[in-house]
Amino acid sequence: MARVRCRWHNVLICVCCPCICLALLFVYVGVVLCMEMNTGVTPGSENVVPRTIYFEATGSYMRKSLAPVPTTFWKLHTDGDSLWNQLQLPMDHYFNPILYPNNTKRGFKNNASLESLLMESFSDVINSNGTTRNITELPEQIQEFVRHMHRRDYRTLFQPDGVCGAGAQDQKKPTLLLLAIKTTELNFKNRQAIRRAWGQVGWLAGQKKNSSGGYVRRVFLMAKEDPNELGVDISELLELESKHYGDILQWDFKDTFFNLTLKDVLFWNWFSQYCPWTRFVFKGDDDVFVNTPNIITYLQDQLKRPDARKTIKDFMVGDVIAAAQPDRSIKSKYFIPESFYKGKYPAYAGGGGVVYSGLLAKRLHRISKRVHLFPIDDVYVGMCMTRLNAHPIHHPAFLTFDFPKKEEEELCAYHKILLVHKRSPSQIVRLTADVKKTQMQCRDVPLRDGVEKGKKT
Ligand SMILES: *[C@@H]1O[C@H](CO)[C@@H](O)[C@H](O)[C@H]1NC(C)=O
Ligand SMILES: *[C@@H]1O[C@H](CO)[C@@H](O)[C@H](O)[C@H]1NC(C)=O
Ligand SMILES: *[C@@H]1O[C@H](CO)[C@@H](O)[C@H](O)[C@H]1NC(C)=O
Ligand SMILES: *[C@@H]1O[C@H](CO)[C@@H](O)[C@H](O)[C@H]1NC(C)=O
Ligand SMILES: *[C@@H]1O[C@H](CO)[C@@H](O)[C@H](O)[C@H]1NC(C)=O
Ligand SMILES: *[C@@H]1O[C@H](CO)[C@@H](O)[C@H](O)[C@H]1NC(C)=O
């Protein structure tokens, strides 16, 4: 008996040991693999890659060598039933440059099929099989947006006469900078202040002694006030204004906050047609102060960079807001419910004032045909940028949230900035005069870099 048991022991040892070893090996390999995967996204690395629950090709994010690849391109299903995400998913899929390289090229060439594609995804989601999606649960303002978000074909009411905005008569060189300012019919005072102050057109010198200047043009972007709400139709006044200044670009849609995106999209369309040689666009609101000479110097410096040829086609600079969450507080002007949009916003430059290249404006025009309208204008521009695989540059001299405490009181404060929000028409005029007065003393102060007395702001 003892011998038999002993033999059994040997068998056990011979058979089980390798099994146990193998099992341990598997566990070890498994653990190592898991750790590898997690350390792929170290918090210390420069580009914070958002963690996603869907499949994503390694390195697809921020990849420069390939065509645009926003993360949604890889998604097979939207999470939840957020309306905008559902609308955009088929578009992003169709134009996935890796899955369907031919669509990407075709989409740029053929407008008609592109438009029908947009409409198709729209009718698929809104009226899936006859049952109209219940949008009455969305807030009133969003409902109003959704009802019209398929339309972009609004009539142009006034536009500069066949030229790229108001400019100098004797312009000899291409326009360096086009100022495109969002305004409303009623903000005549703001427009007048801008025309007299930072929005003057013609040849403008730069800020620094030696920097070259450039030609500046100007155009105001506006839609229509509801004449019934206003009680009066002011289009005759506008006609006079348009004739006199030649800088009004107006379309026939209602001027509301959620319709602002249309101004960008229709502006790009107009720009692509009338401003072929314009180097840069400043797009901003009518309640900001802009240091135009500084912008000119800054842009001339960009053009002088050795890698300018490569960078200019993606060039956008402003106050960049990264990884913002949609505002979910119901009382906010920016309120976006989860049933409409889910996920973070892409990095975007605050809409108070942003500068981008003319080349980028034309690319934005083309790509915007593949992106469903979104009610918040600057976020929409960010969405288009992602799909171009372009990234806005942050510059601390764009103060879209005004100066940090006390900094404004410094003598040369306004010489250090490119833009500050928000200023009234009378302030705009006064500031422009002040800046002229201190021109000699402050000529050589550098632009704000956000690091003040050793402290990061
Ligand atoms: C894409 O286009 C190329 C030439 O334009 C053609 O040879 C190729 O078959 C097309 N691929 C698909 C998947 O249609
Ligand atoms: C597409 O639209 C652009 C202007 O937006 C126009 O110049 C071009 O001819 C159109 N292409 C086709 C194929 O219709
Ligand atoms: C719509 O209904 C038809 C049958 O009535 C069905 O074949 C089709 O798959 C449905 N489509 C969707 C998107 O549900
Ligand atoms: C849509 O939702 C509202 C509010 O929940 C409800 O009163 C209405 O009956 C719904 N309509 C349809 C067509 O389901
Ligand atoms: C600035 O201009 C002066 C003469 O006008 C010249 O001597 C100097 O080298 C220039 N400086 C730079 C940085 O171009
Ligand atoms: C946008 O403009 C259109 C056309 O005037 C209008 O019908 C719609 O109500 C506006 N949208 C919003 C959200 O106000």
Coordinates of C-alpha atoms and ligand atoms in Angstrom, one line a residue:
M1 CA 0.0 0.0 0.0
A2 CA 2.7 2.4 1.0
R3 CA 4.4 2.0 -2.3
V4 CA 1.3 2.6 -4.3
R5 CA 0.6 5.8 -2.4
C6 CA 4.2 6.8 -3.0
R7 CA 3.8 6.3 -6.8
W8 CA 0.6 8.4 -6.7
H9 CA 2.6 11.2 -5.1
N10 CA 5.1 11.1 -7.9
V11 CA 2.4 11.3 -10.5
L12 CA 0.8 14.2 -8.7
I13 CA 4.1 16.0 -8.5
C14 CA 4.9 15.4 -12.1
V15 CA 1.5 16.4 -13.5
C16 CA 0.4 19.2 -11.2
C17 CA 3.6 21.1 -10.8
P18 CA 3.8 22.1 -14.5
C19 CA 0.1 22.9 -14.4
I20 CA 0.5 25.2 -11.4
C21 CA 3.6 26.8 -12.9
L22 CA 1.7 27.5 -16.2
A23 CA -1.2 29.0 -14.3
L24 CA 1.1 31.3 -12.4
L25 CA 2.8 32.3 -15.6
F26 CA -0.6 33.2 -17.1
V27 CA -1.5 35.3 -14.1
Y28 CA 1.9 37.0 -14.2
V29 CA 1.6 37.8 -17.9
G30 CA -1.9 39.0 -17.4
V31 CA -0.9 41.4 -14.6
V32 CA 2.0 42.7 -16.5
L33 CA -0.1 43.4 -19.6
C34 CA -2.7 45.2 -17.6
M35 CA -0.1 47.4 -16.0
E36 CA 1.4 48.1 -19.4
M37 CA -1.9 49.3 -20.7
N38 CA -2.5 51.6 -17.8
T39 CA 0.9 53.2 -17.9
G40 CA 0.2 54.0 -21.5
V41 CA -1.6 57.0 -20.2
T42 CA 0.6 58.4 -17.5
P43 CA -0.8 61.6 -15.9
G44 CA 2.6 63.2 -16.3
S45 CA 2.6 63.1 -20.0
E46 CA 2.0 66.3 -21.8
N47 CA -1.1 65.5 -23.8
V48 CA -3.7 64.4 -21.4
V49 CA -5.5 61.7 -23.4
P50 CA -9.2 61.4 -22.3
R51 CA -10.0 57.9 -21.1
T52 CA -12.6 56.4 -23.3
I53 CA -14.8 53.4 -23.0
Y54 CA -14.8 52.6 -26.7
F55 CA -12.1 51.2 -28.9
E56 CA -9.5 53.7 -30.0
A57 CA -6.5 53.0 -32.2
T58 CA -3.3 53.7 -30.4
G59 CA -1.9 57.1 -31.1
S60 CA -5.0 58.2 -33.0
Y61 CA -5.4 61.2 -30.7
M62 CA -3.3 64.3 -31.7
R63 CA -1.8 62.4 -34.5
K64 CA -0.3 64.8 -37.0
S65 CA 0.7 62.5 -39.9
L66 CA -2.8 61.3 -40.6
A67 CA -6.0 63.0 -41.7
P68 CA -8.4 64.2 -39.0
V69 CA -9.3 61.6 -36.4
P70 CA -11.4 62.9 -33.6
T71 CA -12.2 60.1 -31.1
T72 CA -15.8 59.8 -32.3
F73 CA -14.5 58.5 -35.6
W74 CA -13.8 55.3 -33.9
K75 CA -17.1 55.0 -32.0
L76 CA -19.6 52.5 -33.2
H77 CA -22.4 53.6 -31.0
T78 CA -23.2 56.7 -29.2
D79 CA -23.5 56.3 -25.4
G80 CA -27.1 57.2 -24.6
D81 CA -29.4 59.1 -26.8
S82 CA -28.0 62.6 -26.9
L83 CA -29.4 64.2 -30.0
W84 CA -26.4 65.9 -31.4
N85 CA -24.0 63.0 -30.8
Q86 CA -26.5 60.7 -32.6
L87 CA -26.7 63.1 -35.5
Q88 CA -22.9 63.6 -35.9
L89 CA -21.9 59.9 -35.5
P90 CA -22.9 58.8 -39.0
M91 CA -21.1 61.9 -40.5
D92 CA -17.9 61.2 -38.6
H93 CA -18.1 57.5 -39.6
Y94 CA -18.7 58.3 -43.3
F95 CA -15.6 60.6 -43.3
N96 CA -13.3 58.4 -41.3
P97 CA -10.1 58.8 -43.3
I98 CA -8.8 55.3 -42.4
L99 CA -12.0 53.3 -42.9
Y100 CA -13.2 55.2 -46.0
P101 CA -10.3 57.2 -47.5
N102 CA -12.3 57.8 -50.7
N103 CA -15.2 59.5 -49.0
T104 CA -12.9 62.1 -47.5
K105 CA -11.8 63.2 -50.9
R106 CA -15.2 62.9 -52.5
G107 CA -16.9 64.8 -49.8
F108 CA -14.7 67.9 -50.5
K109 CA -15.6 67.8 -54.2
N110 CA -19.2 67.1 -54.3
N111 CA -21.5 69.5 -52.4
A112 CA -24.8 68.0 -53.3
S113 CA -24.1 64.6 -51.9
L114 CA -22.7 66.2 -48.7
E115 CA -25.8 68.2 -48.1
S116 CA -28.1 65.2 -48.7
L117 CA -25.9 63.2 -46.2
L118 CA -26.4 65.9 -43.6
M119 CA -30.1 65.9 -44.2
E120 CA -30.2 62.1 -44.2
S121 CA -28.6 61.7 -40.8
F122 CA -31.0 64.4 -39.6
S123 CA -34.2 62.7 -40.8
D124 CA -32.9 59.3 -39.5
V125 CA -32.5 60.6 -36.0
I126 CA -35.4 63.0 -35.8
N127 CA -38.0 60.9 -37.5
S128 CA -36.8 57.4 -37.0
N129 CA -39.5 55.5 -38.8
G130 CA -42.3 57.9 -38.7
T131 CA -42.2 58.3 -35.0
T132 CA -41.1 61.9 -34.5
R133 CA -38.6 62.0 -31.7
N134 CA -40.0 63.6 -28.7
I135 CA -38.1 66.9 -28.6
T136 CA -40.7 68.6 -26.4
E137 CA -38.8 67.3 -23.4
L138 CA -35.8 69.6 -24.3
P139 CA -35.8 73.2 -23.1
E140 CA -37.7 75.7 -25.3
Q141 CA -34.5 77.4 -26.6
I142 CA -32.9 74.1 -27.7
Q143 CA -36.2 72.9 -29.3
E144 CA -36.2 76.1 -31.3
F145 CA -32.6 75.4 -32.3
V146 CA -33.3 71.8 -33.3
R147 CA -36.2 72.8 -35.4
H148 CA -34.0 74.9 -37.6
M149 CA -30.6 73.3 -37.3
H150 CA -30.7 71.7 -40.7
R151 CA -30.9 75.1 -42.4
R152 CA -28.0 77.2 -43.5
D153 CA -29.3 78.7 -46.7
Y154 CA -30.3 82.1 -45.4
R155 CA -30.4 85.0 -47.8
T156 CA -27.8 87.7 -47.6
L157 CA -29.5 91.1 -47.0
F158 CA -26.5 93.4 -47.1
Q159 CA -22.9 92.8 -48.0
P160 CA -19.9 94.8 -48.9
D161 CA -20.0 95.6 -52.6
G162 CA -18.0 92.7 -54.1
V163 CA -15.0 93.3 -51.9
C164 CA -13.7 91.8 -48.7
G165 CA -15.1 94.4 -46.3
A166 CA -14.4 98.1 -45.9
G167 CA -10.8 99.0 -46.7
A168 CA -8.5 101.5 -48.2
Q169 CA -9.0 102.7 -51.7
D170 CA -5.3 102.6 -52.6
Q171 CA -4.6 99.2 -51.2
K172 CA -1.5 97.9 -52.9
K173 CA -0.8 94.7 -51.1
P174 CA -2.9 91.8 -49.9
T175 CA -5.0 92.4 -46.7
L176 CA -3.1 91.4 -43.7
L177 CA -6.0 91.4 -41.3
L178 CA -9.8 91.3 -41.8
L179 CA -11.7 92.4 -38.7
A180 CA -15.0 90.4 -38.6
I181 CA -17.1 91.6 -35.7
K182 CA -20.3 90.0 -34.5
T183 CA -22.9 92.6 -33.8
T184 CA -26.7 93.1 -33.8
E185 CA -28.8 95.6 -35.7
L186 CA -29.4 97.6 -32.5
N187 CA -25.8 97.9 -31.5
F188 CA -25.1 100.9 -33.7
K189 CA -23.2 102.7 -30.9
N190 CA -20.8 99.7 -30.6
R191 CA -20.1 99.8 -34.3
Q192 CA -19.5 103.5 -34.4
A193 CA -17.1 103.2 -31.5
I194 CA -15.2 100.4 -33.2
R195 CA -15.0 102.3 -36.5
R196 CA -13.5 105.3 -34.7
A197 CA -11.3 103.3 -32.4
W198 CA -9.6 100.0 -32.9
G199 CA -11.4 99.0 -36.0
Q200 CA -10.0 101.6 -38.4
V201 CA -9.2 100.4 -41.9
G202 CA -6.4 101.0 -44.3
W203 CA -2.6 100.8 -43.8
L204 CA -1.8 100.4 -40.1
A205 CA 1.7 100.4 -38.5
G206 CA 2.6 97.7 -36.0
Q207 CA 3.4 98.4 -32.4
K208 CA 7.1 98.0 -32.2
K209 CA 9.5 100.6 -33.8
N210 CA 10.8 98.3 -36.5
S211 CA 7.9 96.0 -37.2
S212 CA 6.2 96.3 -40.6
G213 CA 2.5 97.2 -40.7
G214 CA -0.3 95.8 -42.9
Y215 CA -3.6 96.6 -44.6
V216 CA -6.7 96.1 -42.4
R217 CA -10.2 95.6 -43.5
R218 CA -13.5 95.4 -41.5
V219 CA -16.8 93.8 -41.7
F220 CA -19.7 93.5 -39.3
L221 CA -21.7 90.3 -39.1
M222 CA -25.3 90.5 -38.2
A223 CA -28.7 88.8 -38.5
K224 CA -32.2 90.3 -38.2
E225 CA -34.0 91.5 -35.2
D226 CA -37.6 90.4 -35.1
P227 CA -39.5 93.5 -36.5
N228 CA -42.6 92.4 -34.5
E229 CA -40.8 92.3 -31.2
L230 CA -39.0 95.5 -32.1
G231 CA -42.1 97.3 -33.2
V232 CA -40.3 98.9 -36.1
D233 CA -38.4 97.8 -39.2
I234 CA -34.9 99.4 -39.2
S235 CA -33.8 97.9 -42.5
E236 CA -33.9 101.3 -44.1
L237 CA -31.5 102.7 -41.6
L238 CA -29.2 99.8 -42.1
E239 CA -29.3 100.3 -45.8
L240 CA -28.0 103.9 -45.2
E241 CA -25.3 102.6 -42.9
S242 CA -24.3 99.9 -45.3
K243 CA -24.0 102.3 -48.2
H244 CA -22.0 104.8 -46.2
Y245 CA -19.5 102.4 -44.6
G246 CA -19.6 99.4 -46.8
D247 CA -18.9 97.1 -43.9
I248 CA -22.2 95.4 -43.2
L249 CA -22.8 91.7 -43.9
Q250 CA -26.3 90.7 -42.9
W251 CA -28.3 87.6 -43.3
D252 CA -31.9 86.9 -43.0
F253 CA -32.2 84.8 -39.8
K254 CA -33.2 85.8 -36.4
D255 CA -30.5 87.2 -34.2
T256 CA -30.5 85.0 -31.1
F257 CA -27.8 83.6 -28.9
F258 CA -28.3 80.1 -30.2
N259 CA -28.1 81.3 -33.8
L260 CA -24.7 82.8 -33.5
T261 CA -23.0 79.7 -35.0
L262 CA -24.7 80.6 -38.2
K263 CA -22.8 83.8 -38.4
D264 CA -19.5 81.9 -38.3
V265 CA -20.6 79.3 -40.9
L266 CA -22.0 81.9 -43.3
F267 CA -19.1 84.2 -42.7
W268 CA -16.7 81.4 -43.8
N269 CA -18.8 80.9 -46.9
W270 CA -18.7 84.6 -47.8
F271 CA -15.0 84.8 -46.9
S272 CA -14.1 81.9 -49.2
Q273 CA -15.7 83.8 -52.0
Y274 CA -14.6 87.4 -51.5
C275 CA -11.4 87.4 -49.5
P276 CA -9.0 85.1 -51.5
W277 CA -5.7 86.8 -50.4
T278 CA -6.5 87.8 -46.9
R279 CA -3.8 86.5 -44.6
F280 CA -5.6 86.6 -41.2
V281 CA -9.0 87.1 -39.7
F282 CA -9.8 88.6 -36.3
K283 CA -13.3 87.4 -35.3
G284 CA -14.7 88.9 -32.2
D285 CA -17.6 90.5 -30.4
D286 CA -18.6 94.2 -30.5
D287 CA -17.9 94.7 -26.8
V288 CA -14.2 94.1 -26.7
F289 CA -11.2 96.4 -26.9
V290 CA -8.5 95.2 -29.3
N291 CA -4.9 96.5 -29.5
T292 CA -4.8 96.3 -33.3
P293 CA -1.1 97.5 -33.7
N294 CA -0.1 94.7 -31.3
I295 CA -2.0 92.1 -33.3
I296 CA -0.4 93.4 -36.5
T297 CA 3.1 93.0 -35.0
Y298 CA 2.2 89.6 -33.6
L299 CA 1.0 88.4 -37.0
Q300 CA 3.9 89.8 -38.9
D301 CA 6.1 87.8 -36.4
Q302 CA 4.1 84.7 -37.2
L303 CA 4.7 85.2 -40.9
K304 CA 8.4 85.5 -40.4
R305 CA 8.8 82.2 -38.5
P306 CA 10.9 79.7 -40.5
D307 CA 8.2 77.1 -40.3
A308 CA 5.4 79.5 -41.2
R309 CA 4.5 77.7 -44.4
K310 CA 3.6 74.7 -42.4
T311 CA 2.0 76.3 -39.4
I312 CA -0.2 79.0 -41.0
K313 CA -2.7 76.6 -42.5
D314 CA -3.6 75.5 -39.0
F315 CA -3.1 78.8 -37.3
M316 CA -5.6 79.9 -34.6
V317 CA -4.8 81.8 -31.5
G318 CA -6.9 83.0 -28.6
D319 CA -7.9 82.3 -25.0
V320 CA -8.1 78.5 -25.3
I321 CA -10.4 76.6 -23.0
A322 CA -9.5 73.0 -22.8
A323 CA -11.7 70.0 -21.8
A324 CA -14.6 72.1 -20.7
Q325 CA -17.8 70.3 -19.6
P326 CA -21.1 71.5 -21.0
D327 CA -23.0 73.8 -18.6
R328 CA -25.7 71.7 -17.0
S329 CA -27.3 74.4 -14.8
I330 CA -30.7 75.0 -16.2
K331 CA -30.7 78.7 -15.7
S332 CA -27.5 79.4 -17.5
K333 CA -27.4 81.1 -20.9
Y334 CA -25.1 78.3 -22.0
F335 CA -27.3 75.4 -20.7
I336 CA -26.9 72.3 -22.7
P337 CA -28.9 69.2 -21.4
E338 CA -27.4 65.8 -21.5
S339 CA -30.2 64.7 -23.8
F340 CA -28.8 67.1 -26.4
Y341 CA -25.0 66.7 -26.0
K342 CA -22.9 64.3 -24.1
G343 CA -19.2 64.4 -23.4
K344 CA -16.6 67.1 -23.0
Y345 CA -16.2 70.0 -25.4
P346 CA -13.1 69.9 -27.6
A347 CA -10.4 72.6 -26.9
Y348 CA -11.8 75.8 -28.2
A349 CA -10.8 79.5 -28.3
G350 CA -13.2 81.8 -26.4
G351 CA -15.5 83.5 -28.9
G352 CA -14.9 87.0 -27.4
G353 CA -12.0 87.4 -29.8
V354 CA -9.9 85.0 -31.8
V355 CA -7.4 85.3 -34.7
Y356 CA -7.0 82.7 -37.4
S357 CA -5.4 82.5 -40.8
G358 CA -7.3 83.0 -44.0
L359 CA -6.2 79.5 -45.1
L360 CA -7.8 78.0 -42.0
A361 CA -11.0 80.0 -42.6
K362 CA -11.3 78.3 -45.9
R363 CA -10.7 74.9 -44.5
L364 CA -13.2 75.6 -41.7
H365 CA -15.7 76.5 -44.4
R366 CA -15.3 73.1 -46.1
I367 CA -15.2 71.0 -43.0
S368 CA -18.2 72.8 -41.5
K369 CA -20.4 71.1 -44.1
R370 CA -19.7 67.8 -42.3
V371 CA -20.4 69.0 -38.8
H372 CA -24.0 69.6 -37.6
L373 CA -24.6 73.0 -36.2
F374 CA -24.1 73.3 -32.4
P375 CA -25.8 76.1 -30.5
I376 CA -22.7 77.5 -28.9
D377 CA -20.6 79.2 -31.5
D378 CA -17.1 79.0 -30.2
V379 CA -17.6 75.3 -29.2
Y380 CA -18.7 74.7 -32.7
V381 CA -15.5 76.2 -34.1
G382 CA -13.6 73.9 -31.8
M383 CA -15.6 70.9 -33.1
C384 CA -14.6 71.8 -36.6
M385 CA -11.0 72.3 -35.6
T386 CA -10.9 68.8 -34.1
R387 CA -12.1 67.4 -37.4
L388 CA -9.3 69.3 -39.2
N389 CA -6.8 67.9 -36.7
A390 CA -5.8 71.5 -36.0
H391 CA -5.3 72.9 -32.5
P392 CA -5.8 76.4 -31.3
I393 CA -2.9 78.1 -29.6
H394 CA -3.4 79.7 -26.2
H395 CA -2.1 83.3 -25.7
P396 CA -2.4 85.0 -22.3
A397 CA -2.7 88.4 -24.0
F398 CA -6.3 87.5 -25.0
L399 CA -8.2 88.5 -21.9
T400 CA -11.7 87.3 -22.6
F401 CA -12.3 87.3 -18.8
D402 CA -10.8 90.8 -18.3
F403 CA -7.6 91.7 -16.4
P404 CA -6.6 89.8 -13.3
K405 CA -6.9 92.1 -10.2
K406 CA -5.0 95.4 -10.2
E407 CA -3.1 94.6 -13.4
E408 CA -5.2 97.1 -15.3
E409 CA -3.9 100.0 -13.2
E410 CA -0.4 99.6 -14.6
L411 CA 0.6 102.4 -17.0
C412 CA 1.3 100.1 -19.9
A413 CA -1.4 97.5 -19.1
Y414 CA -3.2 98.0 -22.4
H415 CA 0.0 97.9 -24.4
K416 CA 0.7 94.3 -23.1
I417 CA -2.5 92.8 -24.4
L418 CA -4.1 91.8 -27.7
L419 CA -7.7 91.9 -26.5
V420 CA -9.8 92.5 -23.4
H421 CA -13.5 91.8 -22.8
K422 CA -15.7 93.5 -21.9
R423 CA -15.7 97.2 -22.7
S424 CA -18.6 99.7 -23.4
P425 CA -18.5 101.9 -26.6
S426 CA -17.4 104.9 -24.6
Q427 CA -14.7 103.0 -22.9
I428 CA -13.5 101.6 -26.2
V429 CA -13.0 105.1 -27.6
R430 CA -11.3 106.4 -24.5
L431 CA -9.0 103.4 -24.2
T432 CA -7.9 103.8 -27.8
A433 CA -7.0 107.5 -27.1
D434 CA -5.2 106.6 -23.9
V435 CA -3.1 104.0 -25.7
K436 CA -2.1 106.5 -28.3
K437 CA -1.0 108.9 -25.6
T438 CA 1.3 106.5 -23.9
Q439 CA 2.6 105.1 -27.1
M440 CA 6.1 106.5 -26.7
Q441 CA 6.6 105.3 -23.1
C442 CA 5.2 101.9 -23.6
R443 CA 6.3 101.1 -27.1
D444 CA 8.7 98.3 -26.2
V445 CA 6.8 96.5 -23.4
P446 CA 6.4 92.8 -24.3
L447 CA 3.0 91.1 -24.6
R448 CA 1.6 89.6 -21.4
D449 CA 2.8 86.1 -20.9
G450 CA 0.5 85.2 -18.0
V451 CA 3.4 84.9 -15.5
E452 CA 3.2 87.9 -13.2
K453 CA 5.8 88.5 -10.5
G454 CA 6.7 84.9 -10.4
K455 CA 3.1 83.8 -10.0
K456 CA 1.2 81.9 -12.6
T457 CA -2.2 83.5 -13.2
Ligands
LIG1 C1 -10.7 54.6 -54.0 O1 -10.3 55.3 -55.1 C2 -9.2 54.7 -55.9 C3 -8.8 55.6 -57.0 O2 -9.4 56.8 -56.9 C4 -9.7 53.3 -56.4 O3 -8.6 52.7 -57.1 C5 -10.1 52.5 -55.2 O4 -10.7 51.2 -55.7 C6 -11.2 53.2 -54.4 N1 -11.4 52.4 -53.2 C7 -12.7 52.1 -52.8 C8 -12.8 51.3 -51.5 O5 -13.7 52.5 -53.4
LIG2 C1 -19.3 73.5 -54.1 O1 -19.4 74.8 -53.5 C2 -18.4 75.7 -53.8 C3 -18.7 77.0 -53.0 O2 -19.2 76.8 -51.8 C4 -18.4 76.0 -55.3 O3 -17.4 76.9 -55.6 C5 -18.2 74.7 -56.0 O4 -18.3 74.8 -57.4 C6 -19.3 73.6 -55.6 N1 -19.0 72.4 -56.2 C7 -19.9 71.6 -56.7 C8 -19.4 70.3 -57.3 O5 -21.1 71.9 -56.8
LIG3 C1 -38.2 51.2 -40.3 O1 -39.3 50.3 -40.4 C2 -39.1 49.3 -41.4 C3 -40.4 48.5 -41.5 O2 -41.5 49.3 -41.3 C4 -37.9 48.5 -41.1 O3 -37.7 47.5 -42.1 C5 -36.7 49.3 -40.9 O4 -35.6 48.6 -40.4 C6 -37.0 50.4 -39.8 N1 -35.8 51.3 -39.8 C7 -35.3 51.8 -38.6 C8 -34.2 52.7 -38.7 O5 -35.8 51.5 -37.5
LIG4 C1 -43.5 64.1 -25.4 O1 -43.2 64.3 -24.0 C2 -44.1 65.2 -23.3 C3 -43.5 65.5 -22.0 O2 -42.9 64.4 -21.4 C4 -45.5 64.5 -23.3 O3 -46.4 65.3 -22.7 C5 -45.9 64.2 -24.8 O4 -47.1 63.5 -24.7 C6 -44.8 63.4 -25.5 N1 -45.2 63.3 -26.9 C7 -45.1 62.2 -27.6 C8 -45.6 62.3 -29.1 O5 -44.6 61.2 -27.2
LIG5 C1 15.6 98.6 -36.4 O1 15.7 99.7 -37.2 C2 17.0 100.4 -37.1 C3 17.1 101.6 -38.1 O2 15.8 102.0 -38.4 C4 18.1 99.4 -37.4 O3 19.4 100.0 -37.2 C5 18.0 98.2 -36.5 O4 18.9 97.2 -36.8 C6 16.6 97.6 -36.6 N1 16.4 96.5 -35.6 C7 15.9 95.3 -35.9 C8 15.8 94.3 -34.8 O5 15.5 95.1 -37.1
LIG6 C1 -32.7 81.0 -35.9 O1 -33.1 81.7 -37.0 C2 -34.3 81.1 -37.6 C3 -34.6 81.9 -38.9 O2 -34.9 83.2 -38.6 C4 -35.4 81.1 -36.7 O3 -36.6 80.5 -37.2 C5 -35.0 80.3 -35.4 O4 -36.0 80.4 -34.5 C6 -33.7 80.9 -34.8 N1 -33.3 79.9 -33.8 C7 -33.2 80.2 -32.5 C8 -32.7 79.2 -31.6 O5 -33.5 81.3 -32.1

